[in-house]
XYZ file of C-alpha atoms in Angstrom:
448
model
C -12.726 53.641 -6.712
C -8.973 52.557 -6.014
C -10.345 49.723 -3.517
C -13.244 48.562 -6.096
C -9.934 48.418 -9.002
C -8.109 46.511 -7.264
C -10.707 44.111 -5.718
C -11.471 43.473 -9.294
C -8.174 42.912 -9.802
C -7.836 40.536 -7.428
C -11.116 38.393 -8.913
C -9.285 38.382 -12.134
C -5.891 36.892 -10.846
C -7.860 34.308 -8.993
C -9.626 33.401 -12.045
C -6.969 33.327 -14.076
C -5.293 31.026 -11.380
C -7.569 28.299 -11.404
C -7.854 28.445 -15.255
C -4.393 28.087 -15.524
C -4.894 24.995 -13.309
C -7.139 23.463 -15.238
C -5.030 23.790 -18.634
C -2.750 21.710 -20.049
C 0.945 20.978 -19.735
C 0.801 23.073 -23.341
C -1.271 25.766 -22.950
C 0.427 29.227 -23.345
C 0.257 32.030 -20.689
C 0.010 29.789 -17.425
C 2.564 29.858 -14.982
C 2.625 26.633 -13.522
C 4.613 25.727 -10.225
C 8.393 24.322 -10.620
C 8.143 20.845 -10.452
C 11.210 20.955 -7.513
C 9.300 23.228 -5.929
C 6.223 21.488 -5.512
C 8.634 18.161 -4.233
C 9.918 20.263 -1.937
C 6.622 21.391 -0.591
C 5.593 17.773 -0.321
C 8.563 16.471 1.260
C 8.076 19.341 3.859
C 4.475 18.200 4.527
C 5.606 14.875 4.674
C 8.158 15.540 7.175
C 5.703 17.416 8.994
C 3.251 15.168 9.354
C 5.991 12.318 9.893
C 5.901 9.666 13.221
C 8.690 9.544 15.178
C 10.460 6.270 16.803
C 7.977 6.551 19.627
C 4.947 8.209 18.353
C 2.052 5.916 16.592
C -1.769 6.435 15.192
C -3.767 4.345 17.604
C -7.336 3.341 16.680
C -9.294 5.916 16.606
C -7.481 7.936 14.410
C -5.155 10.265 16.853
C -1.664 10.574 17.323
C -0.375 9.308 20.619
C 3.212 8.253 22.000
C 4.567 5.021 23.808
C 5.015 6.930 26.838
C 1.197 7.883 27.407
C 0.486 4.438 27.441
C -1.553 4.730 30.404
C -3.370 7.491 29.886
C -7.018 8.634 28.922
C -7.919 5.244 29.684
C -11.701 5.705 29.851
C -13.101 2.483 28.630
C -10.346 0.894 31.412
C -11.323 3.697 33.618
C -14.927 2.785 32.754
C -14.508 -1.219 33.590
C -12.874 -0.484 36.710
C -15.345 1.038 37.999
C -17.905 -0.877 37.276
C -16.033 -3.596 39.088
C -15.248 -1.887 42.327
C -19.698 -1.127 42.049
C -19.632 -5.079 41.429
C -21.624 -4.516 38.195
C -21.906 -6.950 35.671
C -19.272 -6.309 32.895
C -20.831 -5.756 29.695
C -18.933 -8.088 26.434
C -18.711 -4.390 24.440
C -16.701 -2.872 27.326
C -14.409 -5.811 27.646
C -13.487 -5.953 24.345
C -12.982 -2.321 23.928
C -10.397 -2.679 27.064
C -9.006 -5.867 25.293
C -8.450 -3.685 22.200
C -6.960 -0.418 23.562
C -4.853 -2.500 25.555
C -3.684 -4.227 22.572
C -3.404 -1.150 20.725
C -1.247 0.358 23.203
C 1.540 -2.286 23.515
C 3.951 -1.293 20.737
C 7.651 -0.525 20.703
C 9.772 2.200 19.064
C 10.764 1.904 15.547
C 13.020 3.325 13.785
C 10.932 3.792 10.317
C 6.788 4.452 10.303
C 6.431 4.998 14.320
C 6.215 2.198 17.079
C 5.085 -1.047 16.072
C 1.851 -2.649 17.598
C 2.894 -6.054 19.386
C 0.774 -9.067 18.958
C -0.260 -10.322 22.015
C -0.627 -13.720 20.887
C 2.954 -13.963 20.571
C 3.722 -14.020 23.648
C 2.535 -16.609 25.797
C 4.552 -19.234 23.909
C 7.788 -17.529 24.729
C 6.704 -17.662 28.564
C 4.745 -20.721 28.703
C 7.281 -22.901 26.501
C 10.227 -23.155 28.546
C 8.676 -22.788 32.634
C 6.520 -25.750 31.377
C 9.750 -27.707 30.283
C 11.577 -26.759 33.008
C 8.803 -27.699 35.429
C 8.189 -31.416 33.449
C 12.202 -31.881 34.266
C 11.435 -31.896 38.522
C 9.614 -35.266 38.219
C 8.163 -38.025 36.098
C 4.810 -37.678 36.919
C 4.774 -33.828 35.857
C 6.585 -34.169 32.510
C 3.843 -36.903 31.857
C 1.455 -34.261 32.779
C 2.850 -31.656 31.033
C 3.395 -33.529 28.218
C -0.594 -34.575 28.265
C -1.696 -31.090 28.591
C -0.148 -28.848 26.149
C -1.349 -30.961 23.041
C -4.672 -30.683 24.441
C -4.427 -26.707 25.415
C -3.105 -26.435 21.186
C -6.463 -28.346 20.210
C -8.682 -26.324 22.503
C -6.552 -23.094 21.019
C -7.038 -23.966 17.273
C -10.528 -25.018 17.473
C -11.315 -21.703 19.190
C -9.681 -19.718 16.636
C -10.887 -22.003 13.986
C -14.039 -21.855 14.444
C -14.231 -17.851 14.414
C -11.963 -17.787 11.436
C -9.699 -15.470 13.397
C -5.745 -14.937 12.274
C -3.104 -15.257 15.029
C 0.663 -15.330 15.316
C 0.428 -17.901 18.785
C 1.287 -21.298 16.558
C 3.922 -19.234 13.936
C 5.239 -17.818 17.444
C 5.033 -21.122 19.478
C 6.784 -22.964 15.675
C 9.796 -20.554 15.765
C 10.245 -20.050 19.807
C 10.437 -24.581 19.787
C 12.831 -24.383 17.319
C 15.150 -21.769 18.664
C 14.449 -23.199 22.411
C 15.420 -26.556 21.335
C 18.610 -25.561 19.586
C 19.750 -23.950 22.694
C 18.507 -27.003 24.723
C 21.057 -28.912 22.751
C 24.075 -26.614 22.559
C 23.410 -25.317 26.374
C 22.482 -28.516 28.524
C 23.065 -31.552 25.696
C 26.564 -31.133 24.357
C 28.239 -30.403 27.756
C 26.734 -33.915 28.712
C 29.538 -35.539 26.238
C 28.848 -37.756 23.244
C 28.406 -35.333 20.838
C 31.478 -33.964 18.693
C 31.501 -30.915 16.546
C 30.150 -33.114 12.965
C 27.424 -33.682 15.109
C 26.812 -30.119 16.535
C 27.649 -28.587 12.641
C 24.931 -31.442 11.183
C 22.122 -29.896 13.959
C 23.229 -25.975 12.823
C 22.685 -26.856 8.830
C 19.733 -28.265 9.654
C 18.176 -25.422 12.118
C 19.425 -22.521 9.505
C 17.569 -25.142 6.667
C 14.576 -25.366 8.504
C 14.212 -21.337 9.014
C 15.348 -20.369 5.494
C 12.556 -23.426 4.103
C 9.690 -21.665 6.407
C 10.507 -18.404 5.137
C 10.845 -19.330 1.567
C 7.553 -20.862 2.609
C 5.719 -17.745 3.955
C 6.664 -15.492 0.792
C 3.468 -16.447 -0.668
C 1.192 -19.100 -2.229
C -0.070 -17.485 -5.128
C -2.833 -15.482 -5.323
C -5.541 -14.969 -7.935
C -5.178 -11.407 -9.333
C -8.634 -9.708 -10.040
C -9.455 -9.712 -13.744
C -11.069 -6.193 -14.210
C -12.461 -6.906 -18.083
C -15.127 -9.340 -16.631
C -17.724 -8.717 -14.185
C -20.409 -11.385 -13.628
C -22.413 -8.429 -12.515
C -22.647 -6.897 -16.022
C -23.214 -10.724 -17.493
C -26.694 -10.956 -15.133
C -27.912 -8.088 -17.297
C -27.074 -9.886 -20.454
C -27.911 -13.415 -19.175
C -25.697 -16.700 -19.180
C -24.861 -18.975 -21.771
C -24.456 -22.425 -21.368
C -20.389 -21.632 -21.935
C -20.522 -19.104 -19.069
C -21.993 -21.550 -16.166
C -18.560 -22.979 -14.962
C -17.223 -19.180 -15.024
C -20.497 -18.044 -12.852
C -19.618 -21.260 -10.369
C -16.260 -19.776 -10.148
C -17.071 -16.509 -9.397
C -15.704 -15.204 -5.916
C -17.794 -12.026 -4.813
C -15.423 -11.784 -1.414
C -12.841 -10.841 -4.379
C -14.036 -10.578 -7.557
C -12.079 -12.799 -9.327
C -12.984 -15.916 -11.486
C -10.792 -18.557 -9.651
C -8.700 -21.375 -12.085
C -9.653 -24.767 -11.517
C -8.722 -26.152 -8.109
C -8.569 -22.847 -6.603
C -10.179 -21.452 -3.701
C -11.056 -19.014 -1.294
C -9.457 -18.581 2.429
C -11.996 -16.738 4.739
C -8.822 -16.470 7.205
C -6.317 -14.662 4.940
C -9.238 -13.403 2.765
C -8.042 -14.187 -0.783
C -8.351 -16.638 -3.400
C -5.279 -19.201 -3.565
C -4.278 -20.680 -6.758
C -4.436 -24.604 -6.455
C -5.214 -24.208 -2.521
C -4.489 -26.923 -0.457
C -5.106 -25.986 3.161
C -4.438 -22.687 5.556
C -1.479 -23.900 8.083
C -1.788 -22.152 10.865
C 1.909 -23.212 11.992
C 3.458 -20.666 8.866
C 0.206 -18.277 9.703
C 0.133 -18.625 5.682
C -1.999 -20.510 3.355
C -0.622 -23.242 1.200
C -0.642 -23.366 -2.527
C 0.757 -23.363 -6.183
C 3.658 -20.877 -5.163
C 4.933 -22.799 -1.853
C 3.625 -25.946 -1.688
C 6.778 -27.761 -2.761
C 8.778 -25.458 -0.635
C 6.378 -26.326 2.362
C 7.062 -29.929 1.418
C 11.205 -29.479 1.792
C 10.547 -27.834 5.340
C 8.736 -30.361 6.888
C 11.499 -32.758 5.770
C 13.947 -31.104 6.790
C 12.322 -30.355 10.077
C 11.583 -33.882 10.504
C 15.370 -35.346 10.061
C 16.358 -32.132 12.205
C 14.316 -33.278 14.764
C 14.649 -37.044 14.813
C 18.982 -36.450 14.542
C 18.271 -33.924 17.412
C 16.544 -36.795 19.530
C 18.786 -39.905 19.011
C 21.819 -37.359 20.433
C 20.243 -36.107 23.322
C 18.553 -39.284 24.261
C 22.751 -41.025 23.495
C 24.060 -37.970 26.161
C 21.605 -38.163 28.436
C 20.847 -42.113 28.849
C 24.351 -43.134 27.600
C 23.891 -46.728 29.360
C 20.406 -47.345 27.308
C 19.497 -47.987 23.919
C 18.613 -45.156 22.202
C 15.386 -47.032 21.073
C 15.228 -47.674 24.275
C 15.925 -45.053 26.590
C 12.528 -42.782 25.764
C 10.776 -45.395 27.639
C 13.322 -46.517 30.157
C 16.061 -44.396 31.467
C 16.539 -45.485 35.151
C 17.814 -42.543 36.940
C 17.726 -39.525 34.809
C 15.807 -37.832 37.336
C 18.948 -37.405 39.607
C 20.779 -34.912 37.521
C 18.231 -31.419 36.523
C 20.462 -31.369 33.408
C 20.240 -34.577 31.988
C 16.100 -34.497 33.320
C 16.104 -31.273 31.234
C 17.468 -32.807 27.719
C 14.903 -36.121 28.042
C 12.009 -33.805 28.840
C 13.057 -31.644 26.050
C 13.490 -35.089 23.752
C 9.846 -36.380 24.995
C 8.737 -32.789 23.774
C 10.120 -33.013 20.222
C 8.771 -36.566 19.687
C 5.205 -35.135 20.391
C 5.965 -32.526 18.133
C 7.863 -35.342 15.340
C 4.741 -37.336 15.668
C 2.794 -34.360 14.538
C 4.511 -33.370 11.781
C 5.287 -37.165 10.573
C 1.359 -37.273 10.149
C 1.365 -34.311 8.440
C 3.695 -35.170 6.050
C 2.641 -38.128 5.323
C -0.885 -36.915 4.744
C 0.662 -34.543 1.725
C 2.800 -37.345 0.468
C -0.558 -39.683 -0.248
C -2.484 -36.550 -1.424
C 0.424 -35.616 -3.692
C 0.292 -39.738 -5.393
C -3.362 -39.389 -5.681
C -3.087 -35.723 -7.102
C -5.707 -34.007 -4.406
C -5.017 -31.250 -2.206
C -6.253 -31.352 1.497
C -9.368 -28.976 0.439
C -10.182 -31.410 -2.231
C -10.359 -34.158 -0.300
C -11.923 -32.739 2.703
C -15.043 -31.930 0.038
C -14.934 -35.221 -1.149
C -15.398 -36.741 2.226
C -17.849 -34.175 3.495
C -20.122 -34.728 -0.044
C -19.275 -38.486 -0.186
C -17.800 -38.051 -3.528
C -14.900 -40.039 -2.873
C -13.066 -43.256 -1.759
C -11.010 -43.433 1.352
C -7.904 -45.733 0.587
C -4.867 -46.793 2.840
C -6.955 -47.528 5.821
C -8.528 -44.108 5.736
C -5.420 -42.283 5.140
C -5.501 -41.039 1.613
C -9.042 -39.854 -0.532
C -8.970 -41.013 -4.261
C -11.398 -38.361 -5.696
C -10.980 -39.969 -9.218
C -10.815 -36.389 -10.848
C -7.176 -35.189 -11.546
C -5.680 -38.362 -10.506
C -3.675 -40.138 -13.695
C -1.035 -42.488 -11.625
C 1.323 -41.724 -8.733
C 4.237 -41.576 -11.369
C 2.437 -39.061 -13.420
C 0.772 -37.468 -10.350
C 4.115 -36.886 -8.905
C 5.885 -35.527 -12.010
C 2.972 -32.788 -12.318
C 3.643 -31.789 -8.847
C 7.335 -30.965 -9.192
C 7.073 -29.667 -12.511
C 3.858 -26.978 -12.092
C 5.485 -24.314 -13.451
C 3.542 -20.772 -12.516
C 4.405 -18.523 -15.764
C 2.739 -21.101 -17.991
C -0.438 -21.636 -15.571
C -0.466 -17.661 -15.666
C -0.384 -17.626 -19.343
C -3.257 -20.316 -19.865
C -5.350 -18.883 -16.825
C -5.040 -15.222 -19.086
C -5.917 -16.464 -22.362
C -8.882 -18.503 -20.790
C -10.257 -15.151 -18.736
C -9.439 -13.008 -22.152
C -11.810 -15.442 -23.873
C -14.579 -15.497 -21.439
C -14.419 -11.424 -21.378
C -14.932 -12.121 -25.167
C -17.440 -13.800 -24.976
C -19.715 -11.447 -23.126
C -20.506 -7.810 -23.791
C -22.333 -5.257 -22.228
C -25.214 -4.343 -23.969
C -23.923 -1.164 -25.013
C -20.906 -2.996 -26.737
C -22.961 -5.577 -28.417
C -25.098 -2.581 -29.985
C -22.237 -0.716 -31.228
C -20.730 -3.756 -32.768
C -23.658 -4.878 -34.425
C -24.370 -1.268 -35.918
C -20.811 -1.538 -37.274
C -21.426 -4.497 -39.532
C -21.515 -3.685 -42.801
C -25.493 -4.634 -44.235
């Protein structure tokens, strides 16, 4: 009788537990838990369940550590064998390999566990400078050097191009030719002579410039935020109106937003960009509204960086020769590593100058015509425009009102305002459609 009391008993306080969970802040007779007490209890679970400097979540979900990097390798385990039994290698069990060993390369950090490396960033800080030094034994293999990395960068970005794949190699390979370059010049060119300290403080502004433009760069170009109150999904059931068609051309279904005009989707970073002109794989970024002008100011800062960079090393290291002159014809610069070292380094930044002097100038014509890159790559791919300055520039004829003009709208887009319009223009669409269930209730309020 005593054990069926107090088994009831214990039913009751259970109930009356989970009713008092389900009431209110304000009902009356609940005894809720202290609110410290509950942080407590949470920060305790946290700290519980919390990675040390070493210890990560690999990919399938389970805690592991730095240290057991090499084991419970089964898919390695798996490969290997099949090799030593000279069995064909399947693609699924090569890329699982590929991706546990990628998974597994990480170091410790201090905050959130070890930190996955990306693989792709390092060949550039290997490759970069045994290449340069190799170029800088002979002529004939900085000429071949010099040949062969521009066309291992094409073959590179097509491949990852044309899978749509994000990678760090051409941020990595950016940053490493900077840095390598400035230590090129303070290392090997300045003990040549010819350069003074003006010289040497005019090369440091402009390296700390270009790095503090890329990552004012990289912050973001602006992204279209989803709009929540409109759904073209609800609007089939409805139907379109003739108002609604540019809206429904708009429509993104990778993210659900209506884009603004001259917006558009990147199937690399995966969002919509607001004004987008092209994904540079060089910032790993896309560029837009936000960081186009700041992209701008980096490549010319870059670009007199670079060019300052090259007329001193070329002056130390050919200081009988022109400086015109001397990256074609520096008789016996071959004799001295250094000095071999500094023009193969100079030859390397005037491939890269070349680059980024096309580059710029590209933007500069598509800035007076008022197109971005996107735009005119449409254009030429639906014939919907006209190629000017010997095929440098495309004159779409749409947004285009005069370089002056062109030019002033550029360096004056200001973001709140294009927010503000882009708002008031979705608010009015969402107006403009109802679900069925909205426009019923609003109709059977009218009075009559």
């Amino acid at each position: 009788m005593r054990q069926t009391n107090s088994d009831d008993g214990a039913e009751k306080a259970e109930e009356k537990q989970v009713e008092c969970q389900r009431k209110t802040l304000g009902d009356v007779g609940c005894q809720r838990e202290d609110p410290l007490s509950a942080m407590r209890r949470r920060r305790d679970k946290e700290e519980d369940e919390r990675l040390c400097c070493c210890e990560y979540v690999n990919r399938r979900g389970q805690r592991s550590h730095v240290g057991a990097c090499c084991c419970d390798c089964d898919d390695l385990d798996e490969a290997c064998d099949r090799f030593f039994k000279r069995e064909s290698q399947s693609p699924e069990s090569l890329s699982r390999v590929a991706a546990d060993i990628s998974d597994r390369i990480r170091v410790p950090w201090l905050r959130g566990g070890a930190r996955r490396v990306d693989l792709s960033v390092v060949p550039p800080l290997v490759l970069l400078p045994a290449l340069l030094h190799l170029a800088a034994f002979h002529f004939l293999l900085g000429v071949a050097v010099l040949i062969t990395l521009p066309g291992l960068l094409l073959w590179y970005y097509y491949f990852t191009h044309r899978k749509k794949a994000r990678t760090l190699f051409f941020l990595s390979l950016a940053l490493f030719s900077l840095a390598y370059m400035y230590y090129i010049f303070v290392v090997e060119v300045v003990p040549l002579g010819g350069v003074g300290g003006i010289q040497v403080g005019v090369i440091t502004a402009g390296f700390l410039l270009t790095l503090l433009g890329l990552a004012n760069t990289r912050r973001g170009p602006g992204v279209v935020k989803p709009n929540r109150e409109w759904d073209p999904v609800l609007q089939d059931e409805v139907g379109w109106s003739q108002e609604a068609e540019p809206s429904r051309k708009n429509w993104c279904r990778v993210c659900r937003v209506v884009r603004p005009p001259r917006a558009g989707h990147c199937r690399i970073c995966g969002v919509c960009v607001l004004r987008h002109d092209h994904h540079c794989v060089w910032i790993d970024s896309c560029v837009g509204r936000n960081n186009h002008r700041s992209f701008l100011l980096t490549l010319l800062l870059f670009l007199s960086t670079s060019l300052y960079g090259i007329g001193l090393a070329l002056r130390s290291a050919c200081a009988d020769q022109n400086v015109l002159t001397a990256l074609f014809y520096c008789p016996g610069v071959y004799q001295e590593y250094s000095a071999s070292l500094c023009f193969t380094c100079a030859w390397y930044c005037t491939v890269v100058t070349c680059g980024v002097l096309h580059l710029l100038l590209t933007q500069l014509l598509n800035i007076s015509y008022n197109v971005t890159e996107r735009e005119a790559r449409a254009a030429v791919r639906e014939r919907a425009g006209r190629r000017a300055l010997w095929g440098l520039a495309v004159d779409t004829g749409v947004h285009s009102r005069g370089p002056c003009a062109n030019w002033a709208e550029f360096l004056t887009m200001s973001e709140e305002r294009t927010g503000r319009k882009r708002r008031r223009r979705v608010t009015r669409e969402s107006q403009s459609f109802q679900h069925p269930s909205r426009a019923f209730e609003a109709a059977s309020s009218r009075p009559g």
